[in-house]
CSV table of C-alpha atoms and ligand atoms in Angstrom, one decimal:
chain,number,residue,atom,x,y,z
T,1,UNK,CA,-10.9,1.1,-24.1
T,2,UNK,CA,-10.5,1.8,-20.5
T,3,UNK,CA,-9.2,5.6,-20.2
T,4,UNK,CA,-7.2,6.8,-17.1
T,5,UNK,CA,-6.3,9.9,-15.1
T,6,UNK,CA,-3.6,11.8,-13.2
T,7,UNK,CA,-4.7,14.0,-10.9
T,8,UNK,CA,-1.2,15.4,-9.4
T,9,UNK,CA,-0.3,18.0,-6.5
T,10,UNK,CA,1.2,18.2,-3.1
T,11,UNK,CA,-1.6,17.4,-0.6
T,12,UNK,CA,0.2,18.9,2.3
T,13,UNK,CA,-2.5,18.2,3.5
T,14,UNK,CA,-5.4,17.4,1.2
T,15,UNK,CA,-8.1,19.2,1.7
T,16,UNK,CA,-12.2,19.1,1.0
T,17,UNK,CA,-11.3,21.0,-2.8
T,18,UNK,CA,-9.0,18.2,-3.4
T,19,UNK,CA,-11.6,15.6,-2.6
T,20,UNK,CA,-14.3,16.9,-4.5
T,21,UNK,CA,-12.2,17.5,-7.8
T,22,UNK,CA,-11.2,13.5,-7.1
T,23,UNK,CA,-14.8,12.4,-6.6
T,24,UNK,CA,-15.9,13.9,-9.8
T,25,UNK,CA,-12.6,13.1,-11.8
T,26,UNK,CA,-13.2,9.3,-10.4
T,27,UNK,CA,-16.7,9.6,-12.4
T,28,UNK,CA,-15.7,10.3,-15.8
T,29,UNK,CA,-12.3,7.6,-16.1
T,30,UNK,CA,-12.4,4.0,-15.5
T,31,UNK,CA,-9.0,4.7,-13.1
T,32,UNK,CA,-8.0,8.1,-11.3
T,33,UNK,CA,-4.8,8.4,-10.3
T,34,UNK,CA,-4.0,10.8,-7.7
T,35,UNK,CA,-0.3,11.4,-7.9
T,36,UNK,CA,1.3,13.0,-4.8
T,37,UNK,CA,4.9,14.5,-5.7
T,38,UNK,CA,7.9,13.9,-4.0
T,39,UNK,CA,10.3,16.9,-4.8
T,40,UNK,CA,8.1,19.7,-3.3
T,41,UNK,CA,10.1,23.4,-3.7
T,42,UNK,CA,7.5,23.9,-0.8
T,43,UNK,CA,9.3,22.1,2.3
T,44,UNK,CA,6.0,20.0,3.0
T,45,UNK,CA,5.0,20.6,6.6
T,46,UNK,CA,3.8,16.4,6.1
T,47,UNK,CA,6.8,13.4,4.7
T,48,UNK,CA,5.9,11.7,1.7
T,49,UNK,CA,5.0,8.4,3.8
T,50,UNK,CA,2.2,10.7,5.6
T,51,UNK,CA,0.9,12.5,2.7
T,52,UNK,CA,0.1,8.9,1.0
T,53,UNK,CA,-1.2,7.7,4.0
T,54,UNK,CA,-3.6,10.6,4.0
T,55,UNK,CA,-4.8,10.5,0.7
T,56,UNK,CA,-5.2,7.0,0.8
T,57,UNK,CA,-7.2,6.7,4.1
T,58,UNK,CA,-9.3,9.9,2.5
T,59,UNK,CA,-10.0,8.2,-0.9
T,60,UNK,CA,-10.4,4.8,0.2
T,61,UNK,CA,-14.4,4.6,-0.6
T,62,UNK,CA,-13.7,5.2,-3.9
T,63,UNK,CA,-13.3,2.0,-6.2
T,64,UNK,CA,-11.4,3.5,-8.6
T,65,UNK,CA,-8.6,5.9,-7.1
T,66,UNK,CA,-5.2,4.8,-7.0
T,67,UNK,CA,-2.4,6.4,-5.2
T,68,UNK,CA,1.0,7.0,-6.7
T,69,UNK,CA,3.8,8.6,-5.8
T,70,UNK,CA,6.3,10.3,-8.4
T,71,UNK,CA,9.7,12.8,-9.1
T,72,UNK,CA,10.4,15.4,-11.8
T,73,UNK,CA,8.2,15.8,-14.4
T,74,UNK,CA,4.7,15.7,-14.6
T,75,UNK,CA,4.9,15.1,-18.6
T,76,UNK,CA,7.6,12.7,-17.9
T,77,UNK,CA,5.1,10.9,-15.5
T,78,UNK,CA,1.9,11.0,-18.0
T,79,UNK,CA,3.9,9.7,-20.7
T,80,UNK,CA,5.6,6.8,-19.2
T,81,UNK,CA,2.5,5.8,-17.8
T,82,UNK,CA,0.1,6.7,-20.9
T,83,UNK,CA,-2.7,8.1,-19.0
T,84,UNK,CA,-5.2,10.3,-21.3
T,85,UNK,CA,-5.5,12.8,-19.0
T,86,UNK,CA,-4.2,15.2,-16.7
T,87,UNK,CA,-6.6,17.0,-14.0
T,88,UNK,CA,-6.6,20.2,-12.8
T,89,UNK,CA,-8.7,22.1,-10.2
T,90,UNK,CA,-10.0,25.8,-11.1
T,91,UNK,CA,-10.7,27.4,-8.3
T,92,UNK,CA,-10.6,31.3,-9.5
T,93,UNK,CA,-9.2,33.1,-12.7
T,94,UNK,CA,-6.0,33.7,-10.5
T,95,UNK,CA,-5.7,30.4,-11.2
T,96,UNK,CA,-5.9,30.8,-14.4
T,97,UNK,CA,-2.6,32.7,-15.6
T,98,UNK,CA,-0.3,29.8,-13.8
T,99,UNK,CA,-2.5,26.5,-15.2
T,100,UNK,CA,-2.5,27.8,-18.8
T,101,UNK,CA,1.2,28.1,-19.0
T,102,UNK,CA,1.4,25.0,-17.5
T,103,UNK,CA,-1.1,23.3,-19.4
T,104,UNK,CA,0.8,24.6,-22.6
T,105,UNK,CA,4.6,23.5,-21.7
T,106,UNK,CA,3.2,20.1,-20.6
T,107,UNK,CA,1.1,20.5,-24.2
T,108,UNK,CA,4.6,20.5,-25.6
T,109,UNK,CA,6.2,18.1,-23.4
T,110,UNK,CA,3.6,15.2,-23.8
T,111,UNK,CA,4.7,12.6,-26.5
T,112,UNK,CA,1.3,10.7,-26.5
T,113,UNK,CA,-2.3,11.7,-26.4
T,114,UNK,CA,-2.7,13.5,-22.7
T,115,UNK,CA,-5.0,16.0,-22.7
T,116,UNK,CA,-5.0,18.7,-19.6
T,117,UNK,CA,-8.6,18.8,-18.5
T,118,UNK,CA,-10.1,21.4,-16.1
T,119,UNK,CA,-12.6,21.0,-14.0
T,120,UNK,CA,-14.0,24.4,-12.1
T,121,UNK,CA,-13.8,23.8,-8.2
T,122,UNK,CA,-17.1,23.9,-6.3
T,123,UNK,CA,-17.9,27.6,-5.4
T,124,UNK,CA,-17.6,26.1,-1.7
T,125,UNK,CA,-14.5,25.3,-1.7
T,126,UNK,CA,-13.2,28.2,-3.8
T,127,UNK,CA,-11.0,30.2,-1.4
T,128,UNK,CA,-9.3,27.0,0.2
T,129,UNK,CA,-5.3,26.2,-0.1
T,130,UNK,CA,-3.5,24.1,1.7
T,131,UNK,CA,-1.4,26.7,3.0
T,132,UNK,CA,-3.9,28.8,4.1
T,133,UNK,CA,-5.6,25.8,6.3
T,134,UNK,CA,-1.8,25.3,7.8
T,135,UNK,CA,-1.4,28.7,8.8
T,136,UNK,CA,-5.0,29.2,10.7
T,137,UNK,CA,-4.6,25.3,12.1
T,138,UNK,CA,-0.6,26.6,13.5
T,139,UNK,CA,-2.3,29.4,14.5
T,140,UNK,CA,-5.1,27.6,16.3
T,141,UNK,CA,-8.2,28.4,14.3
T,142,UNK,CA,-10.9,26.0,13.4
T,143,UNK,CA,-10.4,24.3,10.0
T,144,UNK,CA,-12.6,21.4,10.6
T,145,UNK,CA,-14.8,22.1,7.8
T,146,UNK,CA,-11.7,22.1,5.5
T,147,UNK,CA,-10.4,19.3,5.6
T,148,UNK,CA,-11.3,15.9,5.6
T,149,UNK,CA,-11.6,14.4,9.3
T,150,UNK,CA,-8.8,12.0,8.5
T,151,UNK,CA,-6.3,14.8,7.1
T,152,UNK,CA,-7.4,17.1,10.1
T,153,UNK,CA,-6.1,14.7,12.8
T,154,UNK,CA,-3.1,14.3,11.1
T,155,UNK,CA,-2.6,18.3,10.9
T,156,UNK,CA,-3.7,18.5,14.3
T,157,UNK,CA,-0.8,16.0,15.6
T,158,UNK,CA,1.8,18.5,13.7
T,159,UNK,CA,0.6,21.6,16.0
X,201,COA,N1,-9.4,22.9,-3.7
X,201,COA,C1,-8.6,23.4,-2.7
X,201,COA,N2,-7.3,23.8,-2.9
X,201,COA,C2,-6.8,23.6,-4.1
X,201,COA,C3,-7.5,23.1,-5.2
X,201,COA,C4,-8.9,22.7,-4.9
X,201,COA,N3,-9.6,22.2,-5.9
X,201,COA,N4,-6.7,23.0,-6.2
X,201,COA,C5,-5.5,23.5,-5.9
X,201,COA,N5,-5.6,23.8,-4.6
X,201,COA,C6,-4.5,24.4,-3.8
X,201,COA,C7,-3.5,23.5,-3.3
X,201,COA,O1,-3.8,23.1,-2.0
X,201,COA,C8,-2.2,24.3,-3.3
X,201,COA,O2,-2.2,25.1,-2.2
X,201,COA,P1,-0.8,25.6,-1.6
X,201,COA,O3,-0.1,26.3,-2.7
X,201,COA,O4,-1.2,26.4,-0.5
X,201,COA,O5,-0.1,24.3,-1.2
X,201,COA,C9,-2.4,25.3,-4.5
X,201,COA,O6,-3.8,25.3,-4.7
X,201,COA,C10,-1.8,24.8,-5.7
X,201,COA,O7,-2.2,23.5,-6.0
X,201,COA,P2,-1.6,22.7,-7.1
X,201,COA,O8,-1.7,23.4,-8.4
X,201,COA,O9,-2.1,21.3,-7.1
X,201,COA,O10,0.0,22.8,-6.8
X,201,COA,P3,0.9,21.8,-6.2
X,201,COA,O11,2.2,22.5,-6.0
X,201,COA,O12,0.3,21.0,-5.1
X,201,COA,O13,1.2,20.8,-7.5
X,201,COA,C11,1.9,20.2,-9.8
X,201,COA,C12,1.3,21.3,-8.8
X,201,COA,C13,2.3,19.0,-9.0
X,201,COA,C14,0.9,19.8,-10.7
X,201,COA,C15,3.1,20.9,-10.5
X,201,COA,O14,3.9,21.5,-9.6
X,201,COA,C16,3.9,19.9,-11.3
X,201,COA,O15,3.5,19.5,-12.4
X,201,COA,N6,5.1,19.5,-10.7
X,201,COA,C17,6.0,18.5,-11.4
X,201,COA,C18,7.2,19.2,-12.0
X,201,COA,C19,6.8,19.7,-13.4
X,201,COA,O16,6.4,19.0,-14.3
X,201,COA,N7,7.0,21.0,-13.6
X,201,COA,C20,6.7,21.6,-14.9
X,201,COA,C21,5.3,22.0,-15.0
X,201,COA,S1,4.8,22.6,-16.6
């Protein structure tokens, strides 16, 4: 049976530790789904429209990644659309405290069979946020290395 994947998040923008946990996720489900979300408590610094336009242009070499857009909840989501699983990145153990609670209400919120699967982040890409990489690009640093070239022009239009 062909298994799928939500891999859900802002990407405002996406950056080279978003790309890497969607390259491996890609690997181990026949679909990926990367889910960008519309309600962001954030105020994204990119519209919805740009932030799919990124990703998609960004993931487009991979066969199986499809983009999807979606509001309220993330268990909501996963159920409606059955997907097995739900993706997260670990990039330190500060992560940790936030995506276990998380992973637990969604435990409880899930009506079907979604698991939350982590995958550790890359040590490479370990100290990388999107915020961080919008404050240094405002600020005129170099984030080329970030960023995927795509998502860098984009951020470098904004400034
Ligand atoms: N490499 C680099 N950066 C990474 C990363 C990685 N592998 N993984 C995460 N990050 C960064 C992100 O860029 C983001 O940085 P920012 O805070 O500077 O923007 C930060 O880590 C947090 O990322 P993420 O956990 O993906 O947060 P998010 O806000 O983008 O998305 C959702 C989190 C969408 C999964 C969560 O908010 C959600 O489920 N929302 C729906 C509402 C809901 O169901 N709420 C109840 C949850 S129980």
């Amino acid at each position: 049976m062909s298994k799928k994947a939500l891999y859900a998040g802002s990407f405002d923008p996406i950056t080279n530790g978003h790309l890497d946990i969607i390259r491996r996720a890609a690997k181990m489900y026949d679909e990926l789904f990367v889910g960008i979300t519309v309600n962001n408590d954030k105020k994204p610094l990119f519209t919805l429209e740009e932030r799919s336009k990124m990703v998609k242009r960004v993931v487009r070499d991979i066969d199986n990644v499809k983009i999807v857009t979606f509001d309220g909840l993330l268990a909501d989501f996963a159920n409606n659309k059955k997907f097995d699983a739900v993706i997260r990145g670990l990039r330190a153990t500060t992560d940790f405290e936030h995506e276990i609670q998380m992973a637990q209400m969604n435990a409880r919120l899930f009506t079907g069979e979604t698991e939350t699967i982590f995958l550790m982040t890359d040590p490479k890409f370990s100290f990388i946020s999107s915020s961080l990489i919008k404050e240094v690009a405002s600020l005129e640093g170099d984030v080329t290395e970030l960023l995927p070239e795509y998502a860098n022009e984009m951020l470098k239009a904004k400034f």
